Amino acid sequence: MSDDLFLRIIQREIPADIVYENDQVLAFRDIEPQAPVHILVIPKVRIPTVNDLTPEQAGYVSAMFLAAKEVAQQEGIADSGYRLVMNCNEDGGQSVYHIHLHVLGGRALTWPPG
Ligand code: AMP
């Protein structure tokens, strides 16, 4: 059994509220939403942090952004606006070590972050 929580979601070993999927990425609702819409977009390969990204994996990164755009449209927040966030390591606030794009929207978000 993998210790990568999000890989276990990809493999359907643990449940998730999946909202979008293609051959490269999966998107599902965050279990602890920080906004009315809070969805995580993940690649279907294990990349622990942004620091581990290789040039060969660049296609996954573009697939994540394209999926985020689709999800925002699906959720009805594309026009009102949304934020895409990817945290890296401890100071960045990363808690799950499988890269993921947070798609946050459905309310006005403050800036700068705390
Ligand atoms: P980060 O802190 O940037 O690594 O984000 C990890 C996110 O994963 C947090 O927002 C968590 O609420 C979310 N999360 C953790 N476990 C699950 C799960 N089983 N299903 C959905 N979201 C999760």
Coordinates of C-alpha atoms and ligand atoms in Angstrom, one line a residue:
M1 CA 0.0 0.0 0.0
S2 CA 1.3 3.4 -1.0
D3 CA 2.1 6.1 1.7
D4 CA 1.2 8.7 -0.9
L5 CA -2.4 9.6 0.0
F6 CA -3.3 11.1 -3.3
L7 CA -1.9 8.1 -5.2
R8 CA -4.3 6.0 -3.1
I9 CA -7.2 8.3 -4.3
I10 CA -6.0 7.8 -7.9
Q11 CA -6.0 4.1 -7.4
R12 CA -9.5 4.3 -5.8
E13 CA -8.2 2.8 -2.5
I14 CA -9.7 5.7 -0.6
P15 CA -12.8 7.6 -1.6
A16 CA -12.9 11.2 -2.9
D17 CA -15.5 13.4 -4.5
I18 CA -14.1 13.4 -8.0
V19 CA -15.2 16.2 -10.3
Y20 CA -12.8 15.8 -13.3
E21 CA -10.5 13.2 -14.8
N22 CA -8.4 12.6 -17.9
D23 CA -5.4 10.4 -18.6
Q24 CA -3.0 12.7 -16.9
V25 CA -4.8 14.3 -14.0
L26 CA -7.6 13.9 -11.4
A27 CA -9.5 16.6 -9.6
F28 CA -11.5 16.1 -6.5
R29 CA -13.1 18.3 -3.7
D30 CA -10.8 19.2 -0.8
I31 CA -11.9 17.4 2.4
E32 CA -11.5 20.6 4.4
P33 CA -12.7 23.4 2.1
Q34 CA -11.3 26.9 2.6
A35 CA -13.8 28.5 0.2
P36 CA -17.2 27.5 -1.3
V37 CA -15.3 25.9 -4.2
H38 CA -12.1 24.2 -3.2
I39 CA -10.9 21.5 -5.5
L40 CA -7.5 19.8 -5.8
V41 CA -6.0 19.0 -9.2
I42 CA -3.3 16.3 -9.1
P43 CA -1.1 14.5 -11.7
K44 CA -1.5 10.8 -12.1
V45 CA 2.2 10.3 -11.3
R46 CA 4.1 10.7 -8.1
I47 CA 5.8 14.0 -7.9
P48 CA 6.3 14.9 -4.2
T49 CA 7.0 18.6 -4.5
V50 CA 7.6 21.3 -7.1
N51 CA 11.3 20.9 -6.3
D52 CA 11.1 17.3 -7.7
L53 CA 9.7 18.4 -11.1
T54 CA 11.7 17.3 -14.2
P55 CA 11.5 18.8 -17.7
E56 CA 10.0 15.5 -18.8
Q57 CA 7.1 16.0 -16.5
A58 CA 6.2 19.5 -17.8
G59 CA 3.2 18.0 -19.7
Y60 CA 1.6 17.1 -16.4
V61 CA 1.9 20.7 -15.2
S62 CA 0.2 22.1 -18.2
A63 CA -2.5 19.4 -17.9
M64 CA -3.1 20.5 -14.3
F65 CA -3.6 24.1 -15.4
L66 CA -5.9 23.1 -18.3
A67 CA -7.9 20.9 -15.9
A68 CA -8.1 23.7 -13.4
K69 CA -9.6 25.9 -16.1
E70 CA -12.2 23.2 -17.0
V71 CA -13.1 22.7 -13.3
A72 CA -13.5 26.5 -12.8
Q73 CA -15.9 26.6 -15.7
Q74 CA -17.8 23.5 -14.4
E75 CA -18.1 25.0 -11.0
G76 CA -19.4 28.4 -12.3
I77 CA -16.5 30.5 -11.0
A78 CA -14.6 31.2 -14.2
D79 CA -16.0 34.6 -14.6
S80 CA -16.3 35.7 -11.0
G81 CA -12.7 34.6 -10.5
Y82 CA -10.6 32.1 -8.6
R83 CA -7.2 31.4 -7.2
L84 CA -4.7 28.6 -8.1
V85 CA -2.3 27.8 -5.4
M86 CA 0.5 25.2 -5.1
N87 CA 2.3 25.0 -1.7
C88 CA 5.9 23.7 -1.5
N89 CA 7.5 22.1 1.6
E90 CA 7.0 23.2 5.2
D91 CA 7.2 27.0 5.0
G92 CA 4.9 26.9 1.9
G93 CA 2.3 25.0 4.0
Q94 CA 2.5 21.7 2.1
S95 CA 1.0 18.8 4.0
V96 CA 0.5 16.2 1.3
Y97 CA 3.6 15.3 -0.7
H98 CA 2.1 14.7 -4.1
I99 CA 1.9 18.0 -6.0
H100 CA -1.6 19.5 -6.2
L101 CA -3.1 22.7 -7.5
H102 CA -5.7 24.2 -5.2
V103 CA -8.6 25.7 -7.1
L104 CA -10.3 28.2 -4.7
G105 CA -13.3 30.4 -5.5
G106 CA -16.9 31.2 -4.9
R107 CA -16.1 34.1 -2.6
A108 CA -13.8 37.2 -2.7
L109 CA -10.3 35.9 -1.6
T110 CA -8.0 38.2 0.4
W111 CA -4.5 39.0 -0.7
P112 CA -1.7 38.8 0.5
P113 CA -2.0 35.4 2.2
G114 CA -1.0 35.2 5.8
Ligands
AMP1 P1 -1.4 21.2 1.2 O1 -1.5 21.7 2.6 O2 -1.1 22.3 0.2 O3 -0.4 20.1 1.0 O4 -2.9 20.7 0.8 C1 -3.3 19.4 1.1 C2 -4.8 19.5 1.0 O5 -5.3 18.2 1.0 C3 -5.5 20.2 2.2 O6 -6.2 21.3 1.8 C4 -6.3 19.0 2.8 O7 -7.5 19.5 3.4 C5 -6.5 18.1 1.6 N1 -6.8 16.7 1.9 C6 -6.1 15.9 2.8 N2 -6.6 14.7 2.7 C7 -7.6 14.7 1.8 C8 -8.5 13.7 1.3 N3 -8.5 12.5 1.8 N4 -9.4 14.1 0.4 C9 -9.5 15.4 -0.1 N5 -8.6 16.3 0.4 C10 -7.7 16.0 1.3

